[in-house]
Amino acid sequence: DTAVSQTPKYLVTQMGNDKSIKCEQNLGHDTMYWYKQDSKKFLKIMFSYNNKELIINETVPNRFSPKSPDKAHLNLHINSLELGDSAVYFCASSPTGSYSPLHFGNGTRLTVT
Amino acid sequence: DQQVKQNSPSLSVQEGRISILNCDYTNSMFDYFLWYKKYPAEGPTFLISISSIKDKNEDGRFTVFLNKSAKHLSLHIVPSQPGDSAVYFCAASSGTYKYIFGTGTRLKVLA
């Protein structure tokens, strides 16, 4: 009965590869997010989707492409991975896009070698 | 430009005493504030929130105080327990689908 689930939990890959991270929420929330936690532990918003529509794209390189097939899923595809992409990526959801708490998944630790 | 700051990277408190975690923000448009707790290898867990129309919100052992004029909020945990040892993040929003997080404070509660 996990609320926000991400797969995989760990992802190790080489530079130049393409990889995807999947996220699903069973809370019935309308809004989903991707956050990146870098080596300095700073949690930074990447994307926000509301009912499958992109609301926020926070100056993320074009190599990152989110896809929301329905409002319960928000996947993140990353092309041509670079060393600097190594981080922990968190998916989150909220009932609405404002004035309601985010519910986070447990993160995907991406290591690019 | 970091709009939400937690200037204390770490804090140690004796079990049973009060833990006070602080957070400052610069954007006067922020009107909704949250605190999260994070254990290693897990996602942040929501603790408590406060709207800018209030200056205090309480939930069990957790109380959040908001000082709008100083652009400052704090989280009080009373009494502190060893299980409270975690990293605490504050976050702020102006109702725009965008939540800005601070860099976190690592709390260690000593038994």
Short mmCIF file of C-alpha atoms in Angstrom, two decimals:
data_model
loop_
_atom_site.label_atom_id
_atom_site.label_comp_id
_atom_site.label_asym_id
_atom_site.label_seq_id
_atom_site.Cartn_x
_atom_site.Cartn_y
_atom_site.Cartn_z
CA ASP A 1 0.00 0.00 0.00
CA THR A 2 2.90 2.32 -0.79
CA ALA A 3 1.69 5.84 -1.48
CA VAL A 4 4.41 7.09 -3.87
CA SER A 5 6.65 4.44 -5.33
CA GLN A 6 9.71 4.86 -7.52
CA THR A 7 11.67 2.30 -9.46
CA PRO A 8 14.47 1.50 -9.49
CA LYS A 9 15.86 2.42 -6.08
CA TYR A 10 19.43 2.32 -7.36
CA LEU A 11 20.67 2.92 -10.88
CA VAL A 12 24.31 2.66 -11.92
CA THR A 13 25.14 3.40 -15.53
CA GLN A 14 27.83 4.76 -17.78
CA MET A 15 28.14 8.17 -19.34
CA GLY A 16 26.26 8.53 -22.58
CA ASN A 17 23.58 5.97 -21.76
CA ASP A 18 19.84 6.66 -21.66
CA LYS A 19 17.85 5.65 -18.58
CA SER A 20 14.35 6.00 -17.15
CA ILE A 21 12.96 6.28 -13.64
CA LYS A 22 9.34 5.41 -13.02
CA CYS A 23 7.00 6.90 -10.44
CA GLU A 24 3.48 5.96 -9.44
CA GLN A 25 1.19 7.35 -6.77
CA ASN A 26 -1.97 5.71 -5.46
CA LEU A 27 -3.17 8.68 -3.44
CA GLY A 28 -5.45 10.08 -6.11
CA HIS A 29 -3.44 13.30 -6.21
CA ASP A 30 -3.64 15.67 -9.14
CA THR A 31 -0.09 17.02 -9.04
CA MET A 32 3.22 15.22 -9.34
CA TYR A 33 6.81 16.42 -9.15
CA TRP A 34 10.39 15.46 -9.73
CA TYR A 35 13.02 16.80 -7.33
CA LYS A 36 16.78 16.34 -7.49
CA GLN A 37 18.96 16.12 -4.38
CA ASP A 38 22.54 16.82 -5.31
CA SER A 39 25.77 16.11 -3.46
CA LYS A 40 25.21 19.16 -1.27
CA LYS A 41 21.88 17.66 -0.17
CA PHE A 42 19.99 20.53 -1.76
CA LEU A 43 16.45 19.44 -2.83
CA LYS A 44 15.72 21.25 -6.06
CA ILE A 45 12.52 21.12 -8.08
CA MET A 46 12.86 19.92 -11.67
CA PHE A 47 9.32 19.46 -12.97
CA SER A 48 5.74 19.76 -11.84
CA TYR A 49 2.74 18.20 -13.58
CA ASN A 50 -0.92 18.81 -12.87
CA ASN A 51 -3.41 16.36 -14.38
CA LYS A 52 -0.81 15.26 -16.95
CA GLU A 53 -0.03 18.83 -17.95
CA LEU A 54 3.46 20.29 -17.48
CA ILE A 55 3.26 23.25 -15.12
CA ILE A 56 6.85 23.83 -14.10
CA ASN A 57 10.06 23.12 -15.98
CA GLU A 58 12.80 24.53 -13.85
CA THR A 59 15.56 25.18 -16.41
CA VAL A 60 16.42 21.53 -16.62
CA PRO A 61 18.57 20.42 -19.60
CA ASN A 62 16.64 19.05 -22.57
CA ARG A 63 18.23 15.66 -21.92
CA PHE A 64 15.67 15.28 -19.14
CA SER A 65 12.19 14.53 -20.41
CA PRO A 66 9.30 13.84 -18.05
CA LYS A 67 6.30 11.92 -19.27
CA SER A 68 2.93 11.60 -17.58
CA PRO A 69 0.75 8.94 -19.23
CA ASP A 70 -1.96 9.53 -16.63
CA LYS A 71 -2.23 11.54 -13.45
CA ALA A 72 -1.04 8.62 -11.31
CA HIS A 73 2.26 8.24 -13.15
CA LEU A 74 5.17 10.54 -13.84
CA ASN A 75 8.25 9.02 -15.42
CA LEU A 76 11.61 10.65 -15.98
CA HIS A 77 13.73 9.79 -19.00
CA ILE A 78 17.31 10.98 -19.18
CA ASN A 79 19.30 10.94 -22.42
CA SER A 80 23.07 10.99 -22.82
CA LEU A 81 23.80 10.74 -19.12
CA GLU A 82 26.62 12.87 -17.72
CA LEU A 83 28.69 12.56 -14.56
CA GLY A 84 26.93 15.61 -13.12
CA ASP A 85 23.59 13.82 -13.32
CA SER A 86 24.62 11.64 -10.40
CA ALA A 87 22.18 12.45 -7.61
CA VAL A 88 19.15 11.18 -5.79
CA TYR A 89 15.93 11.83 -7.68
CA PHE A 90 12.70 12.07 -5.72
CA CYS A 91 9.20 11.83 -7.07
CA ALA A 92 6.42 13.50 -5.10
CA SER A 93 2.72 14.15 -5.34
CA SER A 94 0.22 16.51 -3.75
CA PRO A 95 -3.59 16.79 -3.81
CA THR A 96 -3.37 20.16 -5.49
CA GLY A 97 -0.43 22.20 -6.64
CA SER A 98 -0.65 24.65 -3.84
CA TYR A 99 -1.22 24.84 -0.10
CA SER A 100 -0.99 21.10 0.40
CA PRO A 101 1.95 18.97 1.51
CA LEU A 102 4.07 16.97 -0.88
CA HIS A 103 4.24 13.23 -0.39
CA PHE A 104 7.60 11.86 -1.47
CA GLY A 105 8.77 8.53 -2.77
CA ASN A 106 11.91 6.96 -1.34
CA GLY A 107 14.15 8.22 -4.10
CA THR A 108 16.27 6.76 -6.87
CA ARG A 109 20.02 7.03 -6.42
CA LEU A 110 21.54 7.50 -9.85
CA THR A 111 25.28 6.99 -10.24
CA VAL A 112 26.88 7.80 -13.57
CA THR A 113 30.38 6.42 -14.08
CA ASP B 1 19.96 32.50 -5.12
CA GLN B 2 18.80 30.46 -2.18
CA GLN B 3 15.41 31.71 -1.10
CA VAL B 4 15.08 29.35 1.85
CA LYS B 5 18.00 28.95 4.22
CA GLN B 6 18.74 26.73 7.14
CA ASN B 7 21.93 28.15 8.56
CA SER B 8 22.61 25.40 11.09
CA PRO B 9 23.77 22.25 9.33
CA SER B 10 23.58 20.24 12.53
CA LEU B 11 22.16 20.29 16.05
CA SER B 12 22.60 17.99 19.04
CA VAL B 13 20.07 17.87 21.85
CA GLN B 14 19.68 15.75 24.94
CA GLU B 15 16.71 13.39 25.05
CA GLY B 16 13.72 15.00 26.77
CA ARG B 17 14.87 18.55 26.05
CA ILE B 18 13.55 20.93 23.42
CA SER B 19 14.90 20.92 19.87
CA ILE B 20 14.62 24.19 17.96
CA LEU B 21 15.28 24.20 14.25
CA ASN B 22 15.39 27.47 12.37
CA CYS B 23 14.68 28.55 8.83
CA ASP B 24 14.87 31.92 7.08
CA TYR B 25 13.39 32.96 3.78
CA THR B 26 13.85 35.93 1.51
CA ASN B 27 10.81 35.89 -0.78
CA SER B 28 7.95 37.90 0.74
CA MET B 29 5.52 36.16 -1.64
CA PHE B 30 5.87 32.88 0.26
CA ASP B 31 2.67 32.21 2.18
CA TYR B 32 2.76 28.50 2.98
CA PHE B 33 5.53 26.81 4.90
CA LEU B 34 6.25 23.18 5.69
CA TRP B 35 8.65 21.06 7.69
CA TYR B 36 9.84 17.64 6.60
CA LYS B 37 11.85 14.94 8.33
CA LYS B 38 14.16 12.68 6.39
CA TYR B 39 15.82 9.44 7.42
CA PRO B 40 18.72 8.00 5.38
CA ALA B 41 17.69 6.17 2.20
CA GLU B 42 14.09 7.35 2.56
CA GLY B 43 12.11 10.20 1.10
CA PRO B 44 11.24 13.29 3.13
CA THR B 45 8.17 12.83 5.32
CA PHE B 46 5.78 15.70 5.94
CA LEU B 47 5.63 16.84 9.57
CA ILE B 48 3.71 20.06 9.90
CA SER B 49 2.77 23.14 7.92
CA ILE B 50 1.69 26.70 8.54
CA SER B 51 -0.10 29.30 6.48
CA SER B 52 0.99 32.92 6.58
CA ILE B 53 -2.31 33.91 8.16
CA LYS B 54 -1.17 32.16 11.34
CA ASP B 55 1.86 32.59 13.53
CA LYS B 56 1.74 29.21 15.25
CA ASN B 57 0.62 25.70 14.47
CA GLU B 58 0.88 22.76 16.82
CA ASP B 59 0.65 19.01 16.29
CA GLY B 60 1.54 16.85 19.23
CA ARG B 61 5.20 17.34 20.10
CA PHE B 62 5.78 19.55 17.06
CA THR B 63 5.08 23.27 16.91
CA VAL B 64 5.93 25.61 14.07
CA PHE B 65 6.25 29.33 14.65
CA LEU B 66 6.16 31.90 11.88
CA ASN B 67 7.51 35.43 12.17
CA LYS B 68 6.55 37.13 8.92
CA SER B 69 8.23 40.44 9.66
CA ALA B 70 11.53 38.66 10.24
CA LYS B 71 10.90 36.14 7.46
CA HIS B 72 11.73 33.42 9.91
CA LEU B 73 10.15 30.16 10.97
CA SER B 74 11.14 27.63 13.55
CA LEU B 75 10.20 24.10 14.48
CA HIS B 76 10.07 23.15 18.13
CA ILE B 77 10.12 19.51 19.17
CA VAL B 78 9.21 18.89 22.81
CA PRO B 79 10.24 16.55 24.30
CA SER B 80 12.93 15.35 21.90
CA GLN B 81 13.26 11.61 21.46
CA PRO B 82 16.06 9.51 19.94
CA GLY B 83 13.74 8.58 17.07
CA ASP B 84 13.62 12.25 16.12
CA SER B 85 17.23 12.03 14.96
CA ALA B 86 17.03 12.82 11.26
CA VAL B 87 17.57 15.61 8.75
CA TYR B 88 14.89 18.30 8.88
CA PHE B 89 14.01 20.41 5.85
CA CYS B 90 11.90 23.50 5.78
CA ALA B 91 10.09 24.41 2.58
CA ALA B 92 8.13 27.39 1.32
CA SER B 93 5.63 28.06 -1.41
CA SER B 94 3.67 30.95 -2.85
CA GLY B 95 0.90 28.74 -4.18
CA THR B 96 2.49 28.25 -7.56
CA TYR B 97 3.08 24.47 -7.76
CA LYS B 98 6.62 25.21 -6.65
CA TYR B 99 7.98 24.31 -3.24
CA ILE B 100 11.44 25.63 -2.38
CA PHE B 101 13.45 23.64 0.15
CA GLY B 102 16.21 24.63 2.52
CA THR B 103 19.43 22.64 2.73
CA GLY B 104 18.44 20.82 5.90
CA THR B 105 19.55 20.56 9.51
CA ARG B 106 20.75 17.26 10.90
CA LEU B 107 19.28 16.72 14.36
CA LYS B 108 20.87 14.26 16.72
CA VAL B 109 19.00 13.46 19.91
CA LEU B 110 21.32 12.00 22.51
CA ALA B 111 19.99 9.32 24.86
#
